């Protein structure tokens, strides 16, 4: 799991990685070891994490933001709606996005493992109803890496749901 984010950080030198105090649980903390200048941990503030990602999008900086899906899809919902509106406005105005925002929600489904039922996320898929949000579900680590790779090459707003075992 950490190797996925390390490889992505090595391959995409202009991507910033964000975490909401879940870097070790999700594996994204590995980026900090090799690329500390491209890793930001906002603490237990999913709303802030999405807002920071929106700020990066406005600056044309690709962002991969990773945290537990339960907190991202619920606590960060209003900010995800705002971010989707930004991409929708760009589309309406004929402006191609200059950056990809990739939101990765881990622990989706009912298999949160040792992290208990409070971390289950069953409602992330409703984000597909928001404008300009592409929702994907990675079945395993290989698919996750391919999906993030695709998202970074095709500028836009993505939410990738990942089960605990897929990280």
PDB file of C-alpha atoms in Angstrom:
ATOM      1  CA  UNK A   1       0.000   0.000   0.000  1.00  0.00           C
ATOM      2  CA  UNK A   2       2.648   2.555   0.895  1.00  0.00           C
ATOM      3  CA  UNK A   3       4.588   1.472  -2.156  1.00  0.00           C
ATOM      4  CA  UNK A   4       1.711   2.589  -4.396  1.00  0.00           C
ATOM      5  CA  UNK A   5       1.928   6.150  -3.135  1.00  0.00           C
ATOM      6  CA  UNK A   6       5.738   6.087  -3.198  1.00  0.00           C
ATOM      7  CA  UNK A   7       5.722   5.000  -6.840  1.00  0.00           C
ATOM      8  CA  UNK A   8       3.137   7.616  -7.728  1.00  0.00           C
ATOM      9  CA  UNK A   9       5.197  10.301  -5.966  1.00  0.00           C
ATOM     10  CA  UNK A  10       8.304   9.165  -7.847  1.00  0.00           C
ATOM     11  CA  UNK A  11       6.486   9.107 -11.204  1.00  0.00           C
ATOM     12  CA  UNK A  12       4.504  12.347 -10.780  1.00  0.00           C
ATOM     13  CA  UNK A  13       6.843  14.984  -9.437  1.00  0.00           C
ATOM     14  CA  UNK A  14       4.216  17.765  -9.397  1.00  0.00           C
ATOM     15  CA  UNK A  15       1.641  15.941  -7.258  1.00  0.00           C
ATOM     16  CA  UNK A  16       0.964  16.942  -3.655  1.00  0.00           C
ATOM     17  CA  UNK A  17      -0.281  14.262  -1.262  1.00  0.00           C
ATOM     18  CA  UNK A  18      -2.695  15.110   1.551  1.00  0.00           C
ATOM     19  CA  UNK A  19      -3.760  13.139   4.609  1.00  0.00           C
ATOM     20  CA  UNK A  20      -6.169  13.742   7.473  1.00  0.00           C
ATOM     21  CA  UNK A  21      -4.155  12.112  10.261  1.00  0.00           C
ATOM     22  CA  UNK A  22      -4.432   8.676   8.649  1.00  0.00           C
ATOM     23  CA  UNK A  23      -1.115   8.521   6.814  1.00  0.00           C
ATOM     24  CA  UNK A  24       0.182   5.395   8.508  1.00  0.00           C
ATOM     25  CA  UNK A  25      -3.164   3.555   8.305  1.00  0.00           C
ATOM     26  CA  UNK A  26      -3.596   4.331   4.609  1.00  0.00           C
ATOM     27  CA  UNK A  27       0.052   4.056   3.571  1.00  0.00           C
ATOM     28  CA  UNK A  28       0.358   7.580   2.176  1.00  0.00           C
ATOM     29  CA  UNK A  29       2.765   8.523   4.971  1.00  0.00           C
ATOM     30  CA  UNK A  30       5.481   6.721   2.965  1.00  0.00           C
ATOM     31  CA  UNK A  31       5.516   9.736   0.631  1.00  0.00           C
ATOM     32  CA  UNK A  32       6.750  11.932   3.476  1.00  0.00           C
ATOM     33  CA  UNK A  33       9.891   9.820   3.904  1.00  0.00           C
ATOM     34  CA  UNK A  34      11.120  10.461   0.347  1.00  0.00           C
ATOM     35  CA  UNK A  35       9.268  13.658  -0.597  1.00  0.00           C
ATOM     36  CA  UNK A  36       8.464  15.628   2.575  1.00  0.00           C
ATOM     37  CA  UNK A  37       7.925  18.813   0.585  1.00  0.00           C
ATOM     38  CA  UNK A  38       4.970  17.193  -1.218  1.00  0.00           C
ATOM     39  CA  UNK A  39       3.190  15.719   1.810  1.00  0.00           C
ATOM     40  CA  UNK A  40       0.713  17.652   3.949  1.00  0.00           C
ATOM     41  CA  UNK A  41      -1.106  16.220   6.967  1.00  0.00           C
ATOM     42  CA  UNK A  42      -3.961  18.478   8.063  1.00  0.00           C
ATOM     43  CA  UNK A  43      -4.752  16.490  11.203  1.00  0.00           C
ATOM     44  CA  UNK A  44      -8.237  15.134  11.914  1.00  0.00           C
ATOM     45  CA  UNK A  45      -9.853  17.720   9.640  1.00  0.00           C
ATOM     46  CA  UNK A  46     -11.271  16.121   6.514  1.00  0.00           C
ATOM     47  CA  UNK A  47     -13.112  19.330   5.622  1.00  0.00           C
ATOM     48  CA  UNK A  48      -9.826  21.222   5.616  1.00  0.00           C
ATOM     49  CA  UNK A  49      -8.136  18.493   3.576  1.00  0.00           C
ATOM     50  CA  UNK A  50     -10.711  18.855   0.782  1.00  0.00           C
ATOM     51  CA  UNK A  51     -10.527  22.665   0.976  1.00  0.00           C
ATOM     52  CA  UNK A  52      -6.728  22.515   0.667  1.00  0.00           C
ATOM     53  CA  UNK A  53      -7.143  20.212  -2.351  1.00  0.00           C
ATOM     54  CA  UNK A  54      -9.499  22.802  -3.872  1.00  0.00           C
ATOM     55  CA  UNK A  55      -6.893  25.505  -3.328  1.00  0.00           C
ATOM     56  CA  UNK A  56      -4.303  23.379  -5.083  1.00  0.00           C
ATOM     57  CA  UNK A  57      -6.739  22.768  -7.974  1.00  0.00           C
ATOM     58  CA  UNK A  58      -7.160  26.540  -8.372  1.00  0.00           C
ATOM     59  CA  UNK A  59      -3.365  26.808  -8.632  1.00  0.00           C
ATOM     60  CA  UNK A  60      -3.176  23.985 -11.197  1.00  0.00           C
ATOM     61  CA  UNK A  61      -1.481  21.533  -8.819  1.00  0.00           C
ATOM     62  CA  UNK A  62      -2.472  17.857  -8.952  1.00  0.00           C
ATOM     63  CA  UNK A  63      -3.485  16.481  -5.575  1.00  0.00           C
ATOM     64  CA  UNK A  64      -4.021  13.012  -4.125  1.00  0.00           C
ATOM     65  CA  UNK A  65      -5.913  13.237  -0.824  1.00  0.00           C
ATOM     66  CA  UNK A  66      -6.219  10.042   1.219  1.00  0.00           C
ATOM     67  CA  UNK A  67      -8.190   9.263   4.366  1.00  0.00           C
ATOM     68  CA  UNK A  68     -10.864   6.909   5.652  1.00  0.00           C
ATOM     69  CA  UNK A  69     -13.921   6.970   3.389  1.00  0.00           C
ATOM     70  CA  UNK A  70     -16.329   7.296   6.297  1.00  0.00           C
ATOM     71  CA  UNK A  71     -14.818  10.629   7.291  1.00  0.00           C
ATOM     72  CA  UNK A  72     -14.094  11.874   3.775  1.00  0.00           C
ATOM     73  CA  UNK A  73     -17.559  11.140   2.361  1.00  0.00           C
ATOM     74  CA  UNK A  74     -19.402  12.395   5.450  1.00  0.00           C
ATOM     75  CA  UNK A  75     -17.346  15.061   7.215  1.00  0.00           C
ATOM     76  CA  UNK A  76     -15.897  16.368   3.953  1.00  0.00           C
ATOM     77  CA  UNK A  77     -19.155  16.179   1.987  1.00  0.00           C
ATOM     78  CA  UNK A  78     -19.911  19.903   1.866  1.00  0.00           C
ATOM     79  CA  UNK A  79     -16.389  20.707   0.699  1.00  0.00           C
ATOM     80  CA  UNK A  80     -16.553  17.942  -1.936  1.00  0.00           C
ATOM     81  CA  UNK A  81     -19.770  19.572  -3.193  1.00  0.00           C
ATOM     82  CA  UNK A  82     -17.949  22.911  -3.405  1.00  0.00           C
ATOM     83  CA  UNK A  83     -15.063  21.302  -5.249  1.00  0.00           C
ATOM     84  CA  UNK A  84     -17.436  19.617  -7.708  1.00  0.00           C
ATOM     85  CA  UNK A  85     -19.050  22.997  -8.373  1.00  0.00           C
ATOM     86  CA  UNK A  86     -15.626  24.462  -9.192  1.00  0.00           C
ATOM     87  CA  UNK A  87     -15.053  21.767 -11.827  1.00  0.00           C
ATOM     88  CA  UNK A  88     -18.644  22.256 -13.121  1.00  0.00           C
ATOM     89  CA  UNK A  89     -18.105  26.023 -13.482  1.00  0.00           C
ATOM     90  CA  UNK A  90     -14.894  25.411 -15.388  1.00  0.00           C
ATOM     91  CA  UNK A  91     -16.790  23.058 -17.706  1.00  0.00           C
ATOM     92  CA  UNK A  92     -19.633  25.560 -18.237  1.00  0.00           C
ATOM     93  CA  UNK A  93     -17.108  28.263 -19.094  1.00  0.00           C
ATOM     94  CA  UNK A  94     -15.211  25.998 -21.479  1.00  0.00           C
ATOM     95  CA  UNK A  95     -12.141  25.971 -19.255  1.00  0.00           C
ATOM     96  CA  UNK A  96     -10.189  22.715 -19.189  1.00  0.00           C
ATOM     97  CA  UNK A  97      -9.064  21.841 -15.647  1.00  0.00           C
ATOM     98  CA  UNK A  98      -5.347  22.322 -15.184  1.00  0.00           C
ATOM     99  CA  UNK A  99      -5.201  19.846 -12.312  1.00  0.00           C
ATOM    100  CA  UNK A 100      -6.595  16.568 -11.099  1.00  0.00           C
ATOM    101  CA  UNK A 101      -7.988  16.207  -7.617  1.00  0.00           C
ATOM    102  CA  UNK A 102      -8.012  12.573  -6.557  1.00  0.00           C
ATOM    103  CA  UNK A 103      -9.864  11.833  -3.329  1.00  0.00           C
ATOM    104  CA  UNK A 104      -9.212   8.326  -2.031  1.00  0.00           C
ATOM    105  CA  UNK A 105     -11.567   7.016   0.633  1.00  0.00           C
ATOM    106  CA  UNK A 106     -10.307   3.855   2.293  1.00  0.00           C
ATOM    107  CA  UNK A 107     -12.197   1.340   4.439  1.00  0.00           C
ATOM    108  CA  UNK A 108     -15.245   1.266   2.160  1.00  0.00           C
ATOM    109  CA  UNK A 109     -17.814  -1.460   2.584  1.00  0.00           C
ATOM    110  CA  UNK A 110     -18.190  -3.633   5.660  1.00  0.00           C
ATOM    111  CA  UNK A 111     -14.625  -4.898   6.004  1.00  0.00           C
ATOM    112  CA  UNK A 112     -12.827  -2.254   8.040  1.00  0.00           C
ATOM    113  CA  UNK A 113     -10.850  -4.938   9.867  1.00  0.00           C
ATOM    114  CA  UNK A 114      -9.293  -3.931  13.175  1.00  0.00           C
ATOM    115  CA  UNK A 115     -10.491  -0.357  12.709  1.00  0.00           C
ATOM    116  CA  UNK A 116     -14.002  -1.358  13.834  1.00  0.00           C
ATOM    117  CA  UNK A 117     -17.457  -0.623  12.484  1.00  0.00           C
ATOM    118  CA  UNK A 118     -17.225   3.121  13.134  1.00  0.00           C
ATOM    119  CA  UNK A 119     -14.951   3.264  10.086  1.00  0.00           C
ATOM    120  CA  UNK A 120     -17.289   1.469   7.640  1.00  0.00           C
ATOM    121  CA  UNK A 121     -18.280   3.593   4.672  1.00  0.00           C
ATOM    122  CA  UNK A 122     -21.336   2.635   2.672  1.00  0.00           C
ATOM    123  CA  UNK A 123     -22.406   5.983   1.235  1.00  0.00           C
ATOM    124  CA  UNK A 124     -19.381   7.128  -0.781  1.00  0.00           C
ATOM    125  CA  UNK A 125     -21.020   6.076  -4.031  1.00  0.00           C
ATOM    126  CA  UNK A 126     -23.680   8.769  -3.729  1.00  0.00           C
ATOM    127  CA  UNK A 127     -20.932  11.268  -4.574  1.00  0.00           C
ATOM    128  CA  UNK A 128     -21.458  10.146  -8.185  1.00  0.00           C
ATOM    129  CA  UNK A 129     -24.606  12.297  -8.119  1.00  0.00           C
ATOM    130  CA  UNK A 130     -22.497  15.441  -7.814  1.00  0.00           C
ATOM    131  CA  UNK A 131     -21.531  17.262 -11.019  1.00  0.00           C
ATOM    132  CA  UNK A 132     -18.120  16.484 -12.474  1.00  0.00           C
ATOM    133  CA  UNK A 133     -17.225  13.802  -9.909  1.00  0.00           C
ATOM    134  CA  UNK A 134     -16.054  10.498 -11.326  1.00  0.00           C
ATOM    135  CA  UNK A 135     -16.484   7.749  -8.715  1.00  0.00           C
ATOM    136  CA  UNK A 136     -14.390   4.607  -9.074  1.00  0.00           C
ATOM    137  CA  UNK A 137     -13.914   1.526  -6.889  1.00  0.00           C
ATOM    138  CA  UNK A 138     -10.575  -0.256  -6.762  1.00  0.00           C
ATOM    139  CA  UNK A 139     -10.850  -3.988  -6.131  1.00  0.00           C
ATOM    140  CA  UNK A 140      -7.157  -4.345  -5.297  1.00  0.00           C
ATOM    141  CA  UNK A 141      -3.889  -2.428  -5.018  1.00  0.00           C
ATOM    142  CA  UNK A 142      -3.065  -2.889  -8.694  1.00  0.00           C
ATOM    143  CA  UNK A 143      -6.384  -1.344  -9.734  1.00  0.00           C
ATOM    144  CA  UNK A 144      -5.934   1.502  -7.256  1.00  0.00           C
ATOM    145  CA  UNK A 145      -2.574   2.406  -8.739  1.00  0.00           C
ATOM    146  CA  UNK A 146      -3.948   2.215 -12.295  1.00  0.00           C
ATOM    147  CA  UNK A 147      -6.952   4.367 -11.369  1.00  0.00           C
ATOM    148  CA  UNK A 148      -4.828   7.054  -9.728  1.00  0.00           C
ATOM    149  CA  UNK A 149      -2.501   6.968 -12.715  1.00  0.00           C
ATOM    150  CA  UNK A 150      -5.507   7.420 -15.050  1.00  0.00           C
ATOM    151  CA  UNK A 151      -6.912  10.247 -12.934  1.00  0.00           C
ATOM    152  CA  UNK A 152      -3.625  12.142 -12.894  1.00  0.00           C
ATOM    153  CA  UNK A 153      -3.345  11.865 -16.675  1.00  0.00           C
ATOM    154  CA  UNK A 154      -6.976  12.935 -17.284  1.00  0.00           C
ATOM    155  CA  UNK A 155      -7.537  16.199 -15.437  1.00  0.00           C
ATOM    156  CA  UNK A 156     -10.687  16.254 -13.323  1.00  0.00           C
ATOM    157  CA  UNK A 157     -12.234  15.399  -9.973  1.00  0.00           C
ATOM    158  CA  UNK A 158     -12.155  11.760  -8.883  1.00  0.00           C
ATOM    159  CA  UNK A 159     -13.288   9.827  -5.836  1.00  0.00           C
ATOM    160  CA  UNK A 160     -11.760   6.360  -5.548  1.00  0.00           C
ATOM    161  CA  UNK A 161     -13.324   3.997  -3.040  1.00  0.00           C
ATOM    162  CA  UNK A 162     -10.973   1.405  -1.602  1.00  0.00           C
ATOM    163  CA  UNK A 163     -11.755  -1.462   0.724  1.00  0.00           C
ATOM    164  CA  UNK A 164      -9.397  -2.101   3.609  1.00  0.00           C
ATOM    165  CA  UNK A 165      -7.840  -5.081   1.839  1.00  0.00           C
ATOM    166  CA  UNK A 166      -7.228  -3.099  -1.383  1.00  0.00           C
ATOM    167  CA  UNK A 167      -4.853  -0.563   0.114  1.00  0.00           C
TER     168      UNK A 167
END
